[in-house]
Amino acid sequence: NAGVTQTPKFQVLKTGQSMTLQCAQDMNHNSMYWYRQDPGMGLRLIYYSASEGTTDKGEVPNGYNVSRLNKREFSLRLESAAPSQTSVYFCASTSGTGDADTQYFGPGTRLTVL
Amino acid sequence: AQSVAQPEDQVNVAEGNPLTVKCTYSVSGNPYLFWYVQYPNRGLKFLLKYITGDNLVKGSYGFEAEFNKSQTSFHLKKPSALVSDSALYFCAVRPPYNQGGKLIFGQGTELSVKP
């Protein structure tokens, strides 16, 4: 059981470039999430997918798009990267069957936009 | 607006001493409360959660947390700190009737345990 996996681990982009962050979980979870972590700001939700086939905006969705490819995979796309998107990105998942479900996190992708 | 506050950016404790990491929340209704730990260059790891019932919740690695409804607090505690407890700790809240299971995170508290 790998849990939640993310690729790549590190990425450096130039302003205006695009990229897709990949996330997969092998726990048969229904719900998946993308967060960004910035110093002193905790984790902020970018997008989430409550179940396969649905996606919704979180707190900071501007500049991002997502795709719930299937039950296992949830990708995050930056169409035109900006320096303000320099951050650490975490994917998480939860079973989505109960109100107090625990979210399980991937190891993160450290992104720098120059 | 719903929010979570961790009033201390950093907590310093000597090994063997008790530790407390504070968390307060502003959410209407009865929320679910979580603590996560993050070691350097790693993802977040679940420590414990409060759903209902006993106000003292026990979790992983000897940590516990005390829920106080009147003070809207959920402080993380450990009777005897270890150097290996040094990490970044996050409090999180899931408001009731929350579509999609979304969590609201505090800004994090850096715990440093010195030998």
Short mmCIF file of C-alpha atoms in Angstrom, two decimals:
data_model
loop_
_atom_site.label_atom_id
_atom_site.label_comp_id
_atom_site.label_asym_id
_atom_site.label_seq_id
_atom_site.Cartn_x
_atom_site.Cartn_y
_atom_site.Cartn_z
CA ASN A 1 0.00 0.00 0.00
CA ALA A 2 1.77 3.16 -1.20
CA GLY A 3 -0.97 5.48 0.13
CA VAL A 4 -0.92 8.83 -1.67
CA THR A 5 1.84 9.37 -4.22
CA GLN A 6 2.79 12.58 -6.02
CA THR A 7 5.01 13.33 -8.98
CA PRO A 8 7.28 15.12 -9.47
CA LYS A 9 8.96 15.77 -6.11
CA PHE A 10 10.64 18.95 -7.32
CA GLN A 11 10.09 21.25 -10.29
CA VAL A 12 11.51 24.56 -11.48
CA LEU A 13 9.51 26.50 -14.07
CA LYS A 14 9.93 29.80 -15.84
CA THR A 15 7.12 32.32 -15.74
CA GLY A 16 4.51 31.43 -18.34
CA GLN A 17 5.37 27.76 -18.60
CA SER A 18 2.75 25.12 -17.91
CA MET A 19 2.89 21.87 -16.01
CA THR A 20 0.74 19.18 -14.45
CA LEU A 21 1.20 17.79 -10.97
CA GLN A 22 0.12 14.19 -10.64
CA CYS A 23 -1.49 12.53 -7.63
CA ALA A 24 -2.65 8.96 -7.16
CA GLN A 25 -4.04 7.01 -4.19
CA ASP A 26 -4.44 3.27 -3.75
CA MET A 27 -6.81 3.32 -0.76
CA ASN A 28 -10.03 3.28 -2.82
CA HIS A 29 -10.87 6.72 -1.47
CA ASN A 30 -13.72 8.74 -2.91
CA SER A 31 -12.54 12.27 -2.11
CA MET A 32 -9.29 13.95 -3.13
CA TYR A 33 -7.82 17.38 -2.49
CA TRP A 34 -5.08 19.73 -3.63
CA TYR A 35 -3.50 22.13 -1.14
CA ARG A 36 -0.67 24.61 -1.27
CA GLN A 37 1.57 25.31 1.72
CA ASP A 38 3.22 28.67 2.18
CA PRO A 39 5.25 29.78 5.22
CA GLY A 40 3.08 31.18 7.99
CA MET A 41 -0.15 30.46 6.11
CA GLY A 42 -0.79 26.82 6.85
CA LEU A 43 -2.39 24.77 4.09
CA ARG A 44 -4.90 26.36 1.75
CA LEU A 45 -7.29 24.33 -0.36
CA ILE A 46 -6.98 24.88 -4.10
CA TYR A 47 -9.49 22.38 -5.52
CA TYR A 48 -11.17 19.23 -4.35
CA SER A 49 -13.08 16.32 -5.77
CA ALA A 50 -15.71 14.92 -3.44
CA SER A 51 -16.24 11.91 -5.69
CA GLU A 52 -15.22 10.60 -9.08
CA GLY A 53 -16.61 12.85 -11.78
CA THR A 54 -16.94 15.98 -9.64
CA THR A 55 -14.55 18.84 -8.89
CA ASP A 56 -15.05 22.07 -6.97
CA LYS A 57 -13.08 25.19 -6.16
CA GLY A 58 -11.45 25.67 -2.81
CA GLU A 59 -10.10 28.79 -1.18
CA VAL A 60 -7.42 29.71 -3.74
CA PRO A 61 -8.36 28.27 -7.19
CA ASN A 62 -7.17 31.11 -9.44
CA GLY A 63 -4.45 30.07 -11.88
CA TYR A 64 -5.13 26.35 -11.49
CA ASN A 65 -7.24 23.65 -13.10
CA VAL A 66 -7.85 20.08 -12.03
CA SER A 67 -8.90 16.79 -13.54
CA ARG A 68 -10.27 13.78 -11.68
CA LEU A 69 -9.07 11.25 -14.21
CA ASN A 70 -10.57 8.25 -12.41
CA LYS A 71 -11.13 7.22 -8.82
CA ARG A 72 -7.39 6.87 -8.18
CA GLU A 73 -5.97 9.94 -9.87
CA PHE A 74 -6.41 13.67 -9.41
CA SER A 75 -4.15 16.06 -11.31
CA LEU A 76 -3.46 19.76 -10.86
CA ARG A 77 -2.51 21.93 -13.85
CA LEU A 78 -0.83 25.29 -13.96
CA GLU A 79 -1.54 26.73 -17.40
CA SER A 80 0.74 29.74 -17.16
CA ALA A 81 2.93 29.65 -14.09
CA ALA A 82 3.57 32.81 -12.07
CA PRO A 83 6.14 33.45 -9.32
CA SER A 84 3.25 33.71 -6.83
CA GLN A 85 2.64 30.01 -7.45
CA THR A 86 6.00 29.10 -5.94
CA SER A 87 4.94 26.82 -3.12
CA VAL A 88 4.81 23.28 -1.84
CA TYR A 89 1.80 21.40 -3.18
CA PHE A 90 0.15 18.55 -1.32
CA CYS A 91 -2.42 16.10 -2.49
CA ALA A 92 -4.67 14.37 0.05
CA SER A 93 -7.45 11.82 0.01
CA THR A 94 -10.16 10.54 2.30
CA SER A 95 -12.73 7.80 2.12
CA GLY A 96 -15.54 10.34 1.91
CA THR A 97 -17.99 8.01 3.60
CA GLY A 98 -18.17 9.67 7.00
CA ASP A 99 -18.16 13.16 8.46
CA ALA A 100 -15.03 12.66 10.53
CA ASP A 101 -12.91 10.98 7.89
CA THR A 102 -9.19 11.44 8.20
CA GLN A 103 -7.35 12.97 5.26
CA TYR A 104 -4.15 11.22 4.18
CA PHE A 105 -1.44 13.29 2.55
CA GLY A 106 1.14 12.68 -0.13
CA PRO A 107 4.82 13.68 0.25
CA GLY A 108 4.43 16.96 -1.65
CA THR A 109 5.78 18.66 -4.77
CA ARG A 110 8.13 21.58 -4.24
CA LEU A 111 7.58 24.05 -7.12
CA THR A 112 9.67 27.10 -7.88
CA VAL A 113 8.59 29.57 -10.56
CA LEU A 114 11.31 31.95 -11.71
CA ALA B 1 -15.74 33.64 8.69
CA GLN B 2 -14.67 30.24 9.89
CA SER B 3 -11.08 30.06 11.02
CA VAL B 4 -8.46 28.24 13.05
CA ALA B 5 -5.75 30.00 15.03
CA GLN B 6 -2.50 28.66 16.39
CA PRO B 7 -1.31 31.63 18.45
CA GLU B 8 2.33 30.54 18.75
CA ASP B 9 4.57 30.35 15.71
CA GLN B 10 7.15 28.47 17.76
CA VAL B 11 7.21 26.50 21.00
CA ASN B 12 10.49 25.59 22.70
CA VAL B 13 10.61 22.79 25.27
CA ALA B 14 13.36 20.89 27.04
CA GLU B 15 13.40 17.13 26.57
CA GLY B 16 11.44 15.38 29.31
CA ASN B 17 9.25 18.40 30.04
CA PRO B 18 5.55 18.52 29.20
CA LEU B 19 4.55 20.31 26.03
CA THR B 20 1.43 22.14 24.88
CA VAL B 21 0.68 23.41 21.40
CA LYS B 22 -2.35 25.68 21.35
CA CYS B 23 -5.25 25.80 18.92
CA THR B 24 -8.47 27.78 18.97
CA TYR B 25 -11.20 27.82 16.38
CA SER B 26 -14.09 29.94 15.24
CA VAL B 27 -16.69 27.67 13.66
CA SER B 28 -20.41 27.53 14.25
CA GLY B 29 -21.92 24.28 15.38
CA ASN B 30 -19.99 21.23 16.54
CA PRO B 31 -16.93 20.75 14.36
CA TYR B 32 -14.58 17.82 14.04
CA LEU B 33 -11.04 18.67 15.14
CA PHE B 34 -7.74 17.25 13.97
CA TRP B 35 -4.02 17.48 14.67
CA TYR B 36 -1.39 16.71 12.06
CA VAL B 37 2.41 16.67 12.27
CA GLN B 38 4.85 17.49 9.48
CA TYR B 39 8.50 16.48 9.60
CA PRO B 40 10.97 18.37 7.37
CA ASN B 41 10.40 17.79 3.65
CA ARG B 42 7.55 15.36 4.31
CA GLY B 43 3.80 15.33 3.96
CA LEU B 44 1.41 15.72 6.88
CA LYS B 45 0.81 12.78 9.17
CA PHE B 46 -2.40 12.33 11.15
CA LEU B 47 -1.99 12.40 14.94
CA LEU B 48 -5.48 12.42 16.42
CA LYS B 49 -9.01 13.71 16.07
CA TYR B 50 -11.99 14.68 18.18
CA ILE B 51 -15.43 13.65 17.01
CA THR B 52 -17.60 13.50 20.10
CA GLY B 53 -17.59 12.16 23.64
CA ASP B 54 -14.63 12.32 26.03
CA ASN B 55 -12.93 15.70 25.88
CA LEU B 56 -9.48 14.12 26.18
CA VAL B 57 -8.43 12.38 23.00
CA LYS B 58 -5.39 10.11 22.82
CA GLY B 59 -3.42 9.73 19.61
CA SER B 60 -0.18 8.52 18.09
CA TYR B 61 3.33 8.80 19.63
CA GLY B 62 2.00 9.58 23.13
CA PHE B 63 0.19 12.77 22.10
CA GLU B 64 -3.20 13.75 23.43
CA ALA B 65 -5.48 16.73 22.95
CA GLU B 66 -8.06 18.36 25.12
CA PHE B 67 -11.27 19.70 23.63
CA ASN B 68 -12.84 22.64 25.45
CA LYS B 69 -16.14 23.69 23.95
CA SER B 70 -16.64 26.83 26.04
CA GLN B 71 -13.19 28.14 25.10
CA THR B 72 -13.40 26.74 21.53
CA SER B 73 -9.95 25.26 21.97
CA PHE B 74 -8.26 21.98 21.09
CA HIS B 75 -4.76 22.08 22.60
CA LEU B 76 -2.23 19.36 21.82
CA LYS B 77 -0.30 17.96 24.76
CA LYS B 78 2.36 15.44 25.65
CA PRO B 79 3.50 14.67 29.21
CA SER B 80 7.19 14.20 28.36
CA ALA B 81 8.69 15.68 25.18
CA LEU B 82 11.28 13.90 23.04
CA VAL B 83 13.84 15.50 20.73
CA SER B 84 12.25 13.47 17.94
CA ASP B 85 8.96 15.35 18.51
CA SER B 86 10.55 18.44 16.93
CA ALA B 87 8.40 19.19 13.88
CA LEU B 88 5.68 21.46 12.51
CA TYR B 89 2.23 20.86 13.98
CA PHE B 90 -1.06 21.79 12.35
CA CYS B 91 -4.49 22.02 13.89
CA ALA B 92 -7.42 21.58 11.48
CA VAL B 93 -11.17 21.86 11.73
CA ARG B 94 -13.93 20.33 9.66
CA PRO B 95 -17.09 22.41 10.09
CA PRO B 96 -20.37 20.53 10.36
CA TYR B 97 -22.50 20.13 7.22
CA ASN B 98 -19.36 20.63 5.21
CA GLN B 99 -19.70 19.55 1.61
CA GLY B 100 -16.74 17.58 0.37
CA GLY B 101 -15.05 17.00 3.73
CA LYS B 102 -12.98 20.13 3.50
CA LEU B 103 -10.59 21.04 6.33
CA ILE B 104 -9.60 24.49 7.56
CA PHE B 105 -5.99 24.55 8.76
CA GLY B 106 -4.23 26.74 11.26
CA GLN B 107 -0.96 28.36 10.22
CA GLY B 108 1.18 25.81 12.05
CA THR B 109 3.38 25.81 15.14
CA GLU B 110 7.05 24.85 15.02
CA LEU B 111 7.91 22.68 18.03
CA SER B 112 11.55 22.54 19.03
CA VAL B 113 12.61 20.09 21.74
CA LYS B 114 16.16 20.53 22.99
CA PRO B 115 18.16 17.85 24.83
#
